[in-house]
Short mmCIF file of C-alpha atoms and ligand atoms in Angstrom, two decimals:
data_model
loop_
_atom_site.label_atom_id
_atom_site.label_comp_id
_atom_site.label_asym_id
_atom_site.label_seq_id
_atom_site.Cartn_x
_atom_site.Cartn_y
_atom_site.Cartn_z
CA UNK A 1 55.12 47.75 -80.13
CA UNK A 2 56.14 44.32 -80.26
CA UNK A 3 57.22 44.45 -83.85
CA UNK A 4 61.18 44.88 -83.70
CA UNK A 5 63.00 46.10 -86.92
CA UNK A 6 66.19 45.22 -87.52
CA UNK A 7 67.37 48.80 -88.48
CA UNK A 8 66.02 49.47 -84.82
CA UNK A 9 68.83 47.33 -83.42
CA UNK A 10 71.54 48.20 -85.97
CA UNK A 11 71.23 52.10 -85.89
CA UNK A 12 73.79 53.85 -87.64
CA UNK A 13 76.91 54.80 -85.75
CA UNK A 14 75.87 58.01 -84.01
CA UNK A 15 74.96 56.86 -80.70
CA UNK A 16 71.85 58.06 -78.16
CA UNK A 17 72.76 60.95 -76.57
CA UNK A 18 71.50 62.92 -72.91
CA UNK A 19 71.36 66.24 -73.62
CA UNK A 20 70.66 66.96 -69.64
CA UNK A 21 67.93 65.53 -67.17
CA UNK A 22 65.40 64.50 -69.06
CA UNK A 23 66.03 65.02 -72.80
CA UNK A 24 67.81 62.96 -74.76
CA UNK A 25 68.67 62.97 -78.66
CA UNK A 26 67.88 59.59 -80.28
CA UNK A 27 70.10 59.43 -83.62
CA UNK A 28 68.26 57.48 -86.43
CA UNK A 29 65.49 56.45 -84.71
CA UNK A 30 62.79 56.94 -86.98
CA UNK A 31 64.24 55.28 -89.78
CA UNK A 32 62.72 52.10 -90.08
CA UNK A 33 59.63 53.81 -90.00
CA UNK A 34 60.03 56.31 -92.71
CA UNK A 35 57.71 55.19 -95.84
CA UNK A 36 55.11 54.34 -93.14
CA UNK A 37 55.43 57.64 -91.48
CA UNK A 38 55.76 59.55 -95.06
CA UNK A 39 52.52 57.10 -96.13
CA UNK A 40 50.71 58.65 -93.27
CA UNK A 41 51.70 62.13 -93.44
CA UNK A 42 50.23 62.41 -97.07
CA UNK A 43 46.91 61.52 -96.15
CA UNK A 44 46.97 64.08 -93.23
CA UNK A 45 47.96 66.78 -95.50
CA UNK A 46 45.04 66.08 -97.67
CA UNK A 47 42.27 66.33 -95.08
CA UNK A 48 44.00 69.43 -93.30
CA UNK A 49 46.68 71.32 -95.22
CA UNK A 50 50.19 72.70 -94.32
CA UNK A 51 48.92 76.93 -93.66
CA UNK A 52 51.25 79.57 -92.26
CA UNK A 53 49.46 80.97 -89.27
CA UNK A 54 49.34 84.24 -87.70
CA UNK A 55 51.21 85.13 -84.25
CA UNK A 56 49.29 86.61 -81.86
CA UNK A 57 51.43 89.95 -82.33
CA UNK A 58 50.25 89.73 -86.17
CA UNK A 59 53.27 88.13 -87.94
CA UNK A 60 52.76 85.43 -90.18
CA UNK A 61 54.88 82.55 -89.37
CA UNK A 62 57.57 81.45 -91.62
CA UNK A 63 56.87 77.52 -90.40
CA UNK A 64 53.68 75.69 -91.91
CA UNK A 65 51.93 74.12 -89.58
CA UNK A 66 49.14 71.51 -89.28
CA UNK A 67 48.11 68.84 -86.69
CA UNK A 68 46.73 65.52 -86.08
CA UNK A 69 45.11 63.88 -83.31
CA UNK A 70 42.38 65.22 -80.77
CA UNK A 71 43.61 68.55 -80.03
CA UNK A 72 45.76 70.55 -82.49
CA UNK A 73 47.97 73.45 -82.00
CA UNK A 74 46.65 76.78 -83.30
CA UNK A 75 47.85 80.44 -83.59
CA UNK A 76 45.96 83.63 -84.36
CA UNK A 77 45.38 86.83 -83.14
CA UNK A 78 43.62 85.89 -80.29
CA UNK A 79 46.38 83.62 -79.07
CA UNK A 80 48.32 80.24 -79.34
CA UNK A 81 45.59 77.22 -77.80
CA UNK A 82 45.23 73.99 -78.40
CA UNK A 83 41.64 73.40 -80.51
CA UNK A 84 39.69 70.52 -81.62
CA UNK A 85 38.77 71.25 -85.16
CA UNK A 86 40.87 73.02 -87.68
CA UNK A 87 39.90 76.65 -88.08
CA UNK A 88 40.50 76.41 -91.73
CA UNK A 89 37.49 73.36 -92.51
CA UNK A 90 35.76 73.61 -89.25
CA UNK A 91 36.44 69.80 -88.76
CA UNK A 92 38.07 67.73 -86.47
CA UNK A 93 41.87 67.33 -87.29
CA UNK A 94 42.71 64.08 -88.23
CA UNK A 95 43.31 61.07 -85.99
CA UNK A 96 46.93 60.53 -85.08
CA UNK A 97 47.72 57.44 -87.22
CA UNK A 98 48.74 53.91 -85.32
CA UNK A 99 52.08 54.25 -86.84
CA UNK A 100 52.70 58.14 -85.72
CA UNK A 101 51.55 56.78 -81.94
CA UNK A 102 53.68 53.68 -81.96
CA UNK A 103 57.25 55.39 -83.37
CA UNK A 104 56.23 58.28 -80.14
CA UNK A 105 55.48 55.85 -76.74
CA UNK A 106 58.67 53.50 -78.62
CA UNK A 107 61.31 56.78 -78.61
CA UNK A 108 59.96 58.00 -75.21
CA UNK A 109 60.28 54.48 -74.25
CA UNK A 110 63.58 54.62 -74.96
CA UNK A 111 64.40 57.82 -72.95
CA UNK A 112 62.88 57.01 -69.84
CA UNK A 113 59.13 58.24 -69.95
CA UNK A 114 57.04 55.19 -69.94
CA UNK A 115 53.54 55.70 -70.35
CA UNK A 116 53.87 58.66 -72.73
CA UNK A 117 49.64 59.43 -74.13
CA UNK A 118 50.09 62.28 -76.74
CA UNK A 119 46.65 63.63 -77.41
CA UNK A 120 48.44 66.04 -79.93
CA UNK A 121 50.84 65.79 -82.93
CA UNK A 122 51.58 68.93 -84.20
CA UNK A 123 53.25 69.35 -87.80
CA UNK A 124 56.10 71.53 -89.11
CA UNK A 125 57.01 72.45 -92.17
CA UNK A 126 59.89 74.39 -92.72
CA UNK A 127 61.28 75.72 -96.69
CA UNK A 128 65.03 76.84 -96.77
CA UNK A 129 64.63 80.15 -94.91
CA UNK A 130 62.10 79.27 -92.30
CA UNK A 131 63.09 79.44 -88.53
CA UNK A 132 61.54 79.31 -85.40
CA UNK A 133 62.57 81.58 -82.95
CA UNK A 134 63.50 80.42 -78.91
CA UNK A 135 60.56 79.50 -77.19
CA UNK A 136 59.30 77.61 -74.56
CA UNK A 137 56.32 74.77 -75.11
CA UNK A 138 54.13 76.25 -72.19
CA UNK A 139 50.13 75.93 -73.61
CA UNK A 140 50.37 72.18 -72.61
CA UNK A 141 47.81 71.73 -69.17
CA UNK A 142 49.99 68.40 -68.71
CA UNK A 143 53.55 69.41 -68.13
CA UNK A 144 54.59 65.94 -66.72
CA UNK A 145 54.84 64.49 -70.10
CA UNK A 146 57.48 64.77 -72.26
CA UNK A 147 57.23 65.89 -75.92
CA UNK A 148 59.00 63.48 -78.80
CA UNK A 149 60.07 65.31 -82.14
CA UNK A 150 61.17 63.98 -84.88
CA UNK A 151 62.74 65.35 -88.18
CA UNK A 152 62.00 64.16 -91.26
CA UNK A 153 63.81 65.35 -94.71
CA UNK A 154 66.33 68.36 -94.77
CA UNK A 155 68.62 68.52 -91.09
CA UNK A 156 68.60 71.94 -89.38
CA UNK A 157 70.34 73.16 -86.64
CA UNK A 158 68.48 72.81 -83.58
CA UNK A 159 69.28 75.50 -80.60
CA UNK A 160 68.30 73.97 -76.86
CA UNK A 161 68.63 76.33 -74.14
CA UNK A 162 67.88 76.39 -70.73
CA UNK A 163 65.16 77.70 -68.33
CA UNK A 164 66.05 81.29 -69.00
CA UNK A 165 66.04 83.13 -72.62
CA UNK A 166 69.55 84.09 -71.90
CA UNK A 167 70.57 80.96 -71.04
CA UNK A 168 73.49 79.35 -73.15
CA UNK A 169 72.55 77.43 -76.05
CA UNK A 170 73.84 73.85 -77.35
CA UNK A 171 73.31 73.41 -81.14
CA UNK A 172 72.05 69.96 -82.01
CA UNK A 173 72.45 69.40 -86.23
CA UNK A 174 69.49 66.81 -86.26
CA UNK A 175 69.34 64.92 -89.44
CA UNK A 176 66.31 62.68 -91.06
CA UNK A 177 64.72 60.30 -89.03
CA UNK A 178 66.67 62.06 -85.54
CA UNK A 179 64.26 62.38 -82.62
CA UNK A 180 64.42 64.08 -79.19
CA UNK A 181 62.82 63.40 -76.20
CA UNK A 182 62.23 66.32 -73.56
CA UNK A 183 60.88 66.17 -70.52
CA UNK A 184 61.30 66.38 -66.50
CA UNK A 185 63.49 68.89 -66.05
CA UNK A 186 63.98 70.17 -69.28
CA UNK A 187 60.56 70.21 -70.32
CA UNK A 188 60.05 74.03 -70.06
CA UNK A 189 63.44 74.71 -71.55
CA UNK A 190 64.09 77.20 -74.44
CA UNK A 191 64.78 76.08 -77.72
CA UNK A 192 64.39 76.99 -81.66
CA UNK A 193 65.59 76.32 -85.02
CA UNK A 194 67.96 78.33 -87.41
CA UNK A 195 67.10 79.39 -90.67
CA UNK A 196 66.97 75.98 -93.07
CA UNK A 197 69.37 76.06 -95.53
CA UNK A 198 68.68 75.02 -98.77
CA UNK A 199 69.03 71.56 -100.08
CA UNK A 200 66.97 67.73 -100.93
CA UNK A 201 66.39 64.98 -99.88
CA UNK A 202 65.74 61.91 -102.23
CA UNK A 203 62.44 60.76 -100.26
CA UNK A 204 61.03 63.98 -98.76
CA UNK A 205 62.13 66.67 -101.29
CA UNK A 206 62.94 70.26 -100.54
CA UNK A 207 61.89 70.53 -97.22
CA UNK A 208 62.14 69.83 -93.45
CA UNK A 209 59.13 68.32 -91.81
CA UNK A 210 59.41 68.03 -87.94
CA UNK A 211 56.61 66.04 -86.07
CA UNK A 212 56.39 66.96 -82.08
CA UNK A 213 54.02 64.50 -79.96
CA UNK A 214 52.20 66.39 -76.46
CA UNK A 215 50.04 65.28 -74.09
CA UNK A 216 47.82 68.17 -73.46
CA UNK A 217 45.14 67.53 -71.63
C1 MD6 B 301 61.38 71.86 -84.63
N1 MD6 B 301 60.60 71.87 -82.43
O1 MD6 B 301 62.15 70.96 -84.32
C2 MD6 B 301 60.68 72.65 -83.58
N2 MD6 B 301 59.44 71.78 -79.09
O2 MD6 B 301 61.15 72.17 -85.78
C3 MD6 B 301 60.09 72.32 -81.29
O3 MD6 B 301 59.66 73.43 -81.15
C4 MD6 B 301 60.11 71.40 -80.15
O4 MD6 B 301 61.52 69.83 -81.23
C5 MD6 B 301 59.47 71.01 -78.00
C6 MD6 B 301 60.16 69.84 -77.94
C7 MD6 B 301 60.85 69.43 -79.02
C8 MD6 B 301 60.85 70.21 -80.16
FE1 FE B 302 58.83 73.83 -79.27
#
């Protein structure tokens, strides 16, 4: 934390932007960080694999998913929870690495939430042609936190809604190394991501990978 980079303080020329009451889009902010957080990532992926789970209605999802810290995000018939080992090894999901923890309290730092504690990183992986559909982040016990995301790779169009399902919808085109903060307010508000189009990205390849922080418990 008391590291500063000097991309950190000359960020590109998009500036921070509120969104509403507590969320705010953070343009660049993860750049710095990128072959640490890339570093990282790999060795997650090799203790718990990227796996398209099933929604409790039966569809497969078109977004892999995997998680690290204590409590992961899972999806099955049963339900969507929060769980302590990965179903798919039966082990505890990795630890959330120093660097993943650091870039998250820094960016909600940044956007007014203070003494953010994620207990919870889950991992997105979208291939051109994945979406996620409008949804609210409700399985969290702790709904006083915010959550951080941040996008790594290919951009996608980013739909953020309101309290409703029928609310209007702004459409945020985040880029590589964008994050968002959400919370207060706007924590329970709708939001989802459009189809990925196709395309690369020198350092991350062929994909989007999106990294949300929670507090859970
Ligand atoms: C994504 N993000 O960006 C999906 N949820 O791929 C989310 O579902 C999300 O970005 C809550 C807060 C921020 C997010
Ligand atoms: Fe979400």
């Amino acid at each position: 934390m008391s590291l500063i980079m000097k991309e950190d303080l000359f960020e590109d020329q998009r500036t921070n932007l509120r969104l509403c009451e507590g969320a705010m889009w953070l343009p660049g902010f993860a750049k710095s960080r990128e072959a640490f957080l890339h570093t990282a990532l790999q060795s997650i992926v090799k203790q718990a694999p990227f796996r398209n789970m099933f929604t409790p209605g039966g569809f497969r999802m078109s977004v892999a998913m995997t998680n690290c810290g204590k409590l992961g995000w899972v999806t099955d018939l049963a339900g969507y929870r929060y769980e302590e080992k990965d179903p798919e090894s039966g082990l505890f999901w990795p630890p959330m690495p120093p660097i993943f923890l650091e870039m998250a309290q820094a960016a909600a730092l940044k956007a007014g939430f203070p003494a953010f504690f994620p207990d919870a990183c889950l991992i997105n992986c979208y291939e051109p042609g994945a979406k996620m559909s409008l949804h609210q982040d409700k399985n969290e016990r702790d709904l006083s936190a915010p959550i951080v995301s941040i996008t790594l790779g290919l951009p996608a169009t980013f739909l953020f809604g309101g309290l409703n399902r029928a609310d209007p919808v702004q459409r945020l085109f985040l880029i590589h190394s964008d994050v968002v903060v959400w919370g207060g307010p706007a924590r329970l508000f709708y939001h989802g991501i459009i189809p990925l189009k196709k395309g690369y990205h020198p350092f991350w390849g062929s994909a989007r990978i999106n990294l949300t922080f929670r507090k859970v418990a």
